[in-house]
Amino acid sequence: MTNENILLVCVSPRRKGTSAMLLERIKNSIGGEIVFLNQKGSFEELIKKMQMAKTIVISGPTYINSYPARLFELLEKEVPNHKFSNQKLYGIINGGMPYIHTHEHGLFYLKLFAKENSFSWMGGFVLGGGAILDGQPLEKHLNHRKVVPLFDQFISCIGKGVFAPKELYEKGEVAIPKCITYVLSKALTSKVVKNLKKYDHNPSDLIYYLKELDSKN
Amino acid sequence: MITIISDDSKNNFMDTIKESIKKTTKKIVVFKANDLNVEPCLACASCGGKTYGRCILEDDMQKILPQIVRSEKMILVSPIVYGGVSFHIKKIMDRISSVGDPRYYMKNGELVKKMRIPDLKYYMVGIKENLTFEEELLFIKLHEENINIMSVDGKAFIVEKKLDNSIIEEILKEIIYD
């Protein structure tokens, strides 16, 4: 079932990551067309699809605490040059860190964008601890017992065209005790170091860009 | 050394920036973000693995990154757009991950990261005329979240364009001598 009125825009450069997976979940539930934001070239085709849709859902990863720059480019440089008609806009942002505050700026950014550009901001969803999923279904999320029904409620809001309150994603945040955080930091670091060693690297290697100029001298 | 990266596409502060820094003896490098060719980060993870510490995209970031890793301070000067930085600046911010420390740390009970240049001070100067309080707070929040997760010190400054160029000069002075 496709609902051509819902445009699902994935702004991650990865086609099979968490951002795309969440849009697939939406599509399987209420329909919609998934499109991928290109990383270079013209926005023309995407703008046309956005103008034709009644509802737009933007799904992307957290880069440096907000959406990736390519989305910023679309919304800052291109959208203001075209006419839109109060399309409903929802946003999803997902990142590795299990804290909402780390990622939430993305949603507020979309809200201000909507205000300035004739879109109707309908709320969003922040998914922390999402990067680990790397495209696996939401049921594999570490907090899936809470997050799955909450995200499905968010999907239901999109389907009904109603505002999605922040409580939906706030309830999905889990308070991690200090001792577990400590263990996590060690475990994740150990994984990182193992991966570096695989490529003959060490975390304390001389910084590449320090080497680079020196060798030119 | 200080690296200043400024998006001059909506303002014309480059001259003011260059005049201000002439008055100091510190070594300062200035980049005009909107004139640079910077591609979006592709999340290929090479900088955290195969080519640790090096971004494989061949563009103007290869000129910027060597300056950043030699700097004690980095200043991003950006128009405020929807409570965030401009896309020119965001593209550069996204690519700075390549000089981030890939390991995980704990700070105030939360997981954080660090920079491989851990003493780096990170500043943002946001510029917009007729700025609402909501948008100002959002811009500051972005900077706060950045310095929290990067485990660096720094400060965000807001300039409402109606005020003249001397405000930019005051801000640069404050940062340079911080």
Short mmCIF file of C-alpha atoms in Angstrom, two decimals:
data_model
loop_
_atom_site.label_atom_id
_atom_site.label_comp_id
_atom_site.label_asym_id
_atom_site.label_seq_id
_atom_site.Cartn_x
_atom_site.Cartn_y
_atom_site.Cartn_z
CA MET A 1 0.00 0.00 0.00
CA THR A 2 1.54 3.31 -0.97
CA ASN A 3 0.26 6.57 0.31
CA GLU A 4 1.64 9.07 -2.14
CA ASN A 5 0.64 11.85 0.19
CA ILE A 6 3.36 10.94 2.68
CA LEU A 7 6.94 11.64 1.67
CA LEU A 8 9.57 9.90 3.79
CA VAL A 9 12.92 11.64 3.36
CA CYS A 10 16.07 9.89 4.54
CA VAL A 11 18.89 12.39 5.02
CA SER A 12 21.57 9.88 5.94
CA PRO A 13 24.21 9.01 3.32
CA ARG A 14 23.63 5.38 4.32
CA ARG A 15 20.84 3.58 2.51
CA LYS A 16 20.57 0.75 5.04
CA GLY A 17 21.20 2.47 8.36
CA THR A 18 18.92 3.29 11.26
CA SER A 19 17.44 6.43 9.62
CA ALA A 20 16.29 4.40 6.63
CA MET A 21 15.08 1.52 8.80
CA LEU A 22 12.78 3.81 10.76
CA LEU A 23 11.26 5.11 7.53
CA GLU A 24 10.75 1.53 6.30
CA ARG A 25 8.91 0.84 9.52
CA ILE A 26 6.65 3.83 8.90
CA LYS A 27 6.06 2.80 5.30
CA ASN A 28 5.14 -0.76 6.33
CA SER A 29 2.64 0.63 8.77
CA ILE A 30 0.94 3.57 7.06
CA GLY A 31 2.46 3.72 3.59
CA GLY A 32 4.41 6.54 1.98
CA GLU A 33 7.25 6.98 -0.47
CA ILE A 34 10.85 6.77 0.72
CA VAL A 35 13.37 9.06 -0.95
CA PHE A 36 17.03 9.61 -0.19
CA LEU A 37 18.55 13.08 0.01
CA ASN A 38 21.41 13.12 -2.51
CA GLN A 39 24.82 14.16 -1.23
CA LYS A 40 25.58 16.29 -4.28
CA GLY A 41 23.77 17.66 -7.31
CA SER A 42 20.43 19.30 -7.76
CA PHE A 43 17.59 19.30 -5.25
CA GLU A 44 15.06 19.90 -8.03
CA GLU A 45 13.48 16.45 -8.03
CA LEU A 46 13.19 16.32 -4.26
CA ILE A 47 11.63 19.78 -4.09
CA LYS A 48 8.96 18.73 -6.59
CA LYS A 49 8.11 15.66 -4.48
CA MET A 50 7.99 17.78 -1.34
CA GLN A 51 5.61 20.21 -3.00
CA MET A 52 3.29 17.38 -4.04
CA ALA A 53 3.20 15.66 -0.67
CA LYS A 54 0.72 16.49 2.08
CA THR A 55 2.95 15.13 4.85
CA ILE A 56 6.74 15.04 4.99
CA VAL A 57 8.78 13.02 7.46
CA ILE A 58 12.49 13.76 7.70
CA SER A 59 14.66 11.03 9.19
CA GLY A 60 18.33 11.46 9.81
CA PRO A 61 21.32 10.77 12.02
CA THR A 62 22.90 13.13 14.53
CA TYR A 63 26.12 14.69 13.29
CA ILE A 64 27.74 17.02 15.82
CA ASN A 65 24.48 17.34 17.77
CA SER A 66 22.14 18.13 14.89
CA TYR A 67 21.15 16.97 11.43
CA PRO A 68 23.79 16.50 8.72
CA ALA A 69 24.91 19.52 6.72
CA ARG A 70 23.32 18.35 3.47
CA LEU A 71 19.87 18.74 5.06
CA PHE A 72 20.87 22.19 6.30
CA GLU A 73 21.79 23.01 2.71
CA LEU A 74 18.41 21.87 1.36
CA LEU A 75 16.45 23.77 3.99
CA GLU A 76 18.57 26.93 3.97
CA LYS A 77 19.59 27.33 0.35
CA GLU A 78 16.88 25.66 -1.70
CA VAL A 79 13.51 25.50 0.06
CA PRO A 80 13.11 29.27 0.54
CA ASN A 81 13.17 29.66 -3.27
CA HIS A 82 10.04 27.57 -3.74
CA LYS A 83 6.39 27.72 -2.74
CA PHE A 84 5.00 25.30 -0.22
CA SER A 85 1.50 25.01 1.16
CA ASN A 86 1.62 24.25 4.86
CA GLN A 87 2.63 20.64 4.39
CA LYS A 88 2.73 18.72 7.65
CA LEU A 89 6.31 18.17 8.76
CA TYR A 90 7.55 15.54 11.19
CA GLY A 91 11.17 14.92 12.12
CA ILE A 92 13.08 11.91 13.38
CA ILE A 93 16.65 12.14 14.56
CA ASN A 94 18.69 9.20 15.79
CA GLY A 95 22.17 8.89 17.23
CA GLY A 96 24.44 6.60 19.17
CA MET A 97 24.44 8.43 22.49
CA PRO A 98 21.57 7.29 24.72
CA TYR A 99 20.64 10.85 25.72
CA ILE A 100 17.87 12.90 24.17
CA HIS A 101 19.60 16.22 24.83
CA THR A 102 22.49 15.16 22.57
CA HIS A 103 20.25 14.95 19.51
CA GLU A 104 17.25 17.14 20.19
CA HIS A 105 18.59 20.29 18.53
CA GLY A 106 17.73 18.72 15.16
CA LEU A 107 14.02 18.73 15.96
CA PHE A 108 14.02 22.32 17.22
CA TYR A 109 15.90 23.33 14.08
CA LEU A 110 13.16 21.74 11.95
CA LYS A 111 10.51 23.49 14.02
CA LEU A 112 12.04 26.92 13.35
CA PHE A 113 12.52 25.99 9.69
CA ALA A 114 8.83 25.10 9.44
CA LYS A 115 7.80 28.42 11.00
CA GLU A 116 9.80 30.41 8.47
CA ASN A 117 8.83 28.44 5.38
CA SER A 118 5.07 27.68 5.30
CA PHE A 119 5.26 24.20 6.76
CA SER A 120 3.22 22.92 9.66
CA TRP A 121 5.46 21.52 12.39
CA MET A 122 3.86 18.39 13.81
CA GLY A 123 6.50 17.21 16.24
CA GLY A 124 9.21 14.63 16.10
CA PHE A 125 10.96 11.67 17.65
CA VAL A 126 14.45 11.43 19.12
CA LEU A 127 15.95 7.96 19.19
CA GLY A 128 19.04 7.59 21.35
CA GLY A 129 21.15 4.46 21.37
CA GLY A 130 20.19 4.00 17.76
CA ALA A 131 23.51 3.87 15.97
CA ILE A 132 24.25 0.43 17.39
CA LEU A 133 21.25 -0.83 15.46
CA ASP A 134 22.90 0.07 12.17
CA GLY A 135 19.85 -0.85 10.16
CA GLN A 136 18.58 -3.76 12.24
CA PRO A 137 14.89 -3.62 13.18
CA LEU A 138 13.77 -1.52 16.12
CA GLU A 139 12.96 -4.70 18.02
CA LYS A 140 16.73 -5.13 18.50
CA HIS A 141 17.06 -1.80 20.33
CA LEU A 142 18.44 -2.19 23.84
CA ASN A 143 15.37 -0.50 25.24
CA HIS A 144 12.99 -2.07 22.71
CA ARG A 145 10.29 -2.89 25.25
CA LYS A 146 9.68 0.81 25.74
CA VAL A 147 10.89 2.28 22.46
CA VAL A 148 8.97 0.04 20.04
CA PRO A 149 5.46 0.90 21.29
CA LEU A 150 6.44 4.56 21.65
CA PHE A 151 7.74 4.80 18.10
CA ASP A 152 4.68 2.95 16.85
CA GLN A 153 2.53 5.56 18.61
CA PHE A 154 4.56 8.20 16.80
CA ILE A 155 3.82 6.45 13.50
CA SER A 156 0.15 6.46 14.44
CA CYS A 157 0.29 10.25 14.94
CA ILE A 158 1.69 10.64 11.43
CA GLY A 159 -1.01 8.38 10.04
CA LYS A 160 -3.74 10.41 11.75
CA GLY A 161 -2.07 13.71 10.89
CA VAL A 162 -1.94 14.84 14.50
CA PHE A 163 0.79 16.45 16.55
CA ALA A 164 3.31 14.03 18.01
CA PRO A 165 4.12 15.17 21.58
CA LYS A 166 7.68 15.06 22.89
CA GLU A 167 6.54 12.84 25.76
CA LEU A 168 6.53 9.96 23.27
CA TYR A 169 10.28 10.04 22.86
CA GLU A 170 11.05 11.34 26.33
CA LYS A 171 9.48 8.20 27.80
CA GLY A 172 11.90 6.13 25.75
CA GLU A 173 14.97 7.55 27.43
CA VAL A 174 16.52 5.30 30.01
CA ALA A 175 18.44 6.65 32.99
CA ILE A 176 21.73 4.77 32.98
CA PRO A 177 23.41 4.44 36.38
CA LYS A 178 26.99 5.75 36.66
CA CYS A 179 28.50 2.30 37.16
CA ILE A 180 26.91 1.00 33.97
CA THR A 181 27.98 4.12 32.08
CA TYR A 182 31.52 3.51 33.25
CA VAL A 183 31.43 -0.10 32.10
CA LEU A 184 29.91 0.99 28.78
CA SER A 185 32.66 3.55 28.22
CA LYS A 186 35.28 0.86 28.75
CA ALA A 187 33.50 -1.71 26.61
CA LEU A 188 32.89 0.69 23.71
CA THR A 189 36.47 1.94 23.91
CA SER A 190 37.78 -1.59 23.84
CA LYS A 191 35.76 -2.23 20.67
CA VAL A 192 37.15 0.93 19.10
CA VAL A 193 40.73 0.02 19.97
CA LYS A 194 40.31 -3.51 18.60
CA ASN A 195 39.04 -2.06 15.35
CA LEU A 196 41.98 0.35 15.12
CA LYS A 197 44.45 -2.46 15.80
CA LYS A 198 42.91 -4.40 12.92
CA TYR A 199 44.27 -1.65 10.66
CA ASP A 200 47.60 -1.39 12.51
CA HIS A 201 46.59 1.77 14.30
CA ASN A 202 46.84 2.83 17.92
CA PRO A 203 44.71 5.55 19.55
CA SER A 204 47.87 7.33 20.56
CA ASP A 205 49.34 7.43 17.03
CA LEU A 206 50.72 10.81 16.03
CA ILE A 207 47.88 12.84 14.55
CA TYR A 208 47.96 12.41 10.77
CA TYR A 209 47.47 16.10 10.02
CA LEU A 210 50.36 17.04 12.28
CA LYS A 211 52.57 14.66 10.35
CA GLU A 212 51.37 15.90 6.97
CA LEU A 213 52.62 19.51 7.12
CA ASP A 214 55.87 18.54 8.83
CA SER A 215 56.80 16.20 6.01
CA LYS A 216 56.13 18.98 3.51
CA ASN A 217 58.72 21.10 5.35
CA MET B 1 47.62 29.46 17.05
CA ILE B 2 44.00 30.26 16.33
CA THR B 3 41.87 29.08 13.41
CA ILE B 4 38.90 31.22 12.39
CA ILE B 5 36.35 29.82 9.95
CA SER B 6 33.76 32.33 8.80
CA ASP B 7 30.74 32.01 6.52
CA ASP B 8 30.63 35.39 4.87
CA SER B 9 27.78 34.66 2.47
CA LYS B 10 25.16 36.70 4.36
CA ASN B 11 27.42 39.20 6.10
CA ASN B 12 30.60 40.99 5.29
CA PHE B 13 32.70 40.52 8.37
CA MET B 14 35.84 39.15 6.75
CA ASP B 15 37.40 42.62 6.51
CA THR B 16 36.60 43.33 10.16
CA ILE B 17 38.00 39.96 11.18
CA LYS B 18 41.20 40.53 9.23
CA GLU B 19 41.62 44.08 10.63
CA SER B 20 41.04 42.87 14.21
CA ILE B 21 43.56 40.10 14.03
CA LYS B 22 46.22 42.39 12.57
CA LYS B 23 46.26 44.06 16.00
CA THR B 24 47.46 40.92 17.77
CA THR B 25 50.76 39.07 17.66
CA LYS B 26 49.09 35.66 17.86
CA LYS B 27 49.29 33.46 14.80
CA ILE B 28 45.82 33.38 13.30
CA VAL B 29 44.62 31.55 10.21
CA VAL B 30 41.34 32.61 8.60
CA PHE B 31 39.18 30.58 6.22
CA LYS B 32 36.15 31.84 4.32
CA ALA B 33 33.77 28.88 4.57
CA ASN B 34 31.52 29.92 1.70
CA ASP B 35 34.48 30.00 -0.72
CA LEU B 36 35.68 26.53 0.16
CA ASN B 37 34.86 23.25 -1.51
CA VAL B 38 33.80 20.99 1.34
CA GLU B 39 31.84 17.80 0.73
CA PRO B 40 29.34 16.36 3.19
CA CYS B 41 30.57 13.69 5.59
CA LEU B 42 29.68 10.29 4.16
CA ALA B 43 29.87 8.42 7.47
CA CYS B 44 32.28 5.94 5.90
CA ALA B 45 34.03 5.54 9.30
CA SER B 46 37.45 5.44 7.64
CA CYS B 47 38.77 8.20 9.92
CA GLY B 48 37.98 6.03 12.93
CA GLY B 49 39.38 2.84 11.47
CA LYS B 50 41.25 2.12 8.27
CA THR B 51 42.72 5.61 7.81
CA TYR B 52 42.65 6.58 11.48
CA GLY B 53 42.81 10.34 11.91
CA ARG B 54 42.57 11.07 8.21
CA CYS B 55 39.51 11.90 6.16
CA ILE B 56 39.59 10.26 2.75
CA LEU B 57 37.52 12.89 0.95
CA GLU B 58 39.88 15.01 -1.14
CA ASP B 59 38.67 18.57 -0.83
CA ASP B 60 39.43 21.80 1.02
CA MET B 61 39.07 20.12 4.43
CA GLN B 62 42.56 18.76 3.75
CA LYS B 63 43.73 22.40 4.04
CA ILE B 64 41.67 23.15 7.15
CA LEU B 65 42.36 20.08 9.26
CA PRO B 66 46.15 20.60 9.52
CA GLN B 67 45.47 24.09 10.85
CA ILE B 68 42.88 22.94 13.38
CA VAL B 69 45.15 20.30 14.87
CA ARG B 70 47.81 22.96 15.44
CA SER B 71 45.38 25.39 17.06
CA GLU B 72 44.64 26.14 20.71
CA LYS B 73 41.42 27.84 19.66
CA MET B 74 38.92 27.40 16.87
CA ILE B 75 36.30 30.05 16.11
CA LEU B 76 33.32 29.41 13.86
CA VAL B 77 31.58 32.57 12.64
CA SER B 78 28.16 31.82 11.18
CA PRO B 79 24.85 33.39 10.27
CA ILE B 80 22.18 31.96 12.57
CA VAL B 81 19.78 29.90 10.46
CA TYR B 82 16.74 28.23 12.08
CA GLY B 83 18.58 28.30 15.40
CA GLY B 84 21.62 26.57 13.99
CA VAL B 85 24.74 27.31 12.01
CA SER B 86 24.70 27.80 8.23
CA PHE B 87 25.19 24.81 5.96
CA HIS B 88 28.67 26.03 4.95
CA ILE B 89 29.73 25.91 8.59
CA LYS B 90 27.88 22.66 9.33
CA LYS B 91 29.66 20.88 6.50
CA ILE B 92 32.97 21.79 8.10
CA MET B 93 31.79 20.86 11.59
CA ASP B 94 30.65 17.44 10.38
CA ARG B 95 34.09 16.72 8.90
CA ILE B 96 35.96 17.71 12.06
CA SER B 97 34.98 14.30 13.45
CA SER B 98 38.06 13.01 11.67
CA VAL B 99 40.21 14.61 14.37
CA GLY B 100 37.94 13.44 17.15
CA ASP B 101 39.11 10.81 19.65
CA PRO B 102 37.14 7.65 18.75
CA ARG B 103 37.20 6.38 22.36
CA TYR B 104 34.48 6.84 24.96
CA TYR B 105 34.77 8.59 28.29
CA MET B 106 32.56 9.40 31.24
CA LYS B 107 31.83 12.95 32.36
CA ASN B 108 29.16 13.96 34.89
CA GLY B 109 27.79 10.45 34.70
CA GLU B 110 27.37 10.49 30.93
CA LEU B 111 29.23 9.02 27.98
CA VAL B 112 31.21 11.66 26.12
CA LYS B 113 33.95 11.87 23.54
CA LYS B 114 37.09 13.93 23.38
CA MET B 115 39.10 15.64 20.70
CA ARG B 116 42.56 14.40 19.78
CA ILE B 117 43.60 17.97 20.47
CA PRO B 118 42.10 17.89 23.99
CA ASP B 119 42.97 21.43 25.03
CA LEU B 120 41.24 22.95 22.03
CA LYS B 121 38.91 25.81 22.90
CA TYR B 122 35.86 25.97 20.65
CA TYR B 123 33.96 29.18 20.02
CA MET B 124 30.95 30.09 17.95
CA VAL B 125 29.88 33.54 16.87
CA GLY B 126 26.31 33.63 15.59
CA ILE B 127 25.02 36.53 13.58
CA LYS B 128 21.45 37.51 12.81
CA GLU B 129 19.38 40.67 12.67
CA ASN B 130 16.07 40.67 14.60
CA LEU B 131 16.89 37.51 16.47
CA THR B 132 14.15 36.01 18.62
CA PHE B 133 15.01 34.81 22.09
CA GLU B 134 13.94 31.28 21.12
CA GLU B 135 16.36 31.21 18.21
CA GLU B 136 19.19 32.71 20.26
CA LEU B 137 18.77 30.04 22.94
CA LEU B 138 18.71 27.30 20.34
CA PHE B 139 21.96 28.49 18.77
CA ILE B 140 23.61 28.61 22.19
CA LYS B 141 22.24 25.15 22.96
CA LEU B 142 23.91 23.73 19.85
CA HIS B 143 27.24 25.12 20.99
CA GLU B 144 26.70 23.83 24.54
CA GLU B 145 25.95 20.33 23.30
CA ASN B 146 29.04 20.47 21.08
CA ILE B 147 31.43 21.41 23.88
CA ASN B 148 29.81 18.87 26.19
CA ILE B 149 30.26 15.91 23.87
CA MET B 150 33.68 17.03 22.63
CA SER B 151 34.82 17.67 26.21
CA VAL B 152 36.30 21.05 25.35
CA ASP B 153 35.91 24.55 26.75
CA GLY B 154 34.54 27.46 24.83
CA LYS B 155 31.82 30.04 24.53
CA ALA B 156 29.10 31.12 22.13
CA PHE B 157 28.63 34.77 21.18
CA ILE B 158 25.60 36.34 19.56
CA VAL B 159 25.72 39.36 17.28
CA GLU B 160 22.59 41.12 16.18
CA LYS B 161 23.67 42.55 12.88
CA LYS B 162 22.19 45.96 13.56
CA LEU B 163 25.13 46.64 15.83
CA ASP B 164 28.25 47.65 14.03
CA ASN B 165 31.45 45.82 13.23
CA SER B 166 33.05 46.91 16.49
CA ILE B 167 31.07 44.17 18.23
CA ILE B 168 32.86 41.56 16.14
CA GLU B 169 36.15 43.18 17.09
CA GLU B 170 35.22 43.11 20.81
CA ILE B 171 34.29 39.45 20.58
CA LEU B 172 37.48 38.47 18.78
CA LYS B 173 39.52 40.38 21.36
CA GLU B 174 37.75 38.53 24.17
CA ILE B 175 38.35 35.15 22.56
CA ILE B 176 41.96 35.79 21.59
CA TYR B 177 42.91 36.86 25.09
CA ASP B 178 40.70 34.32 26.92
#
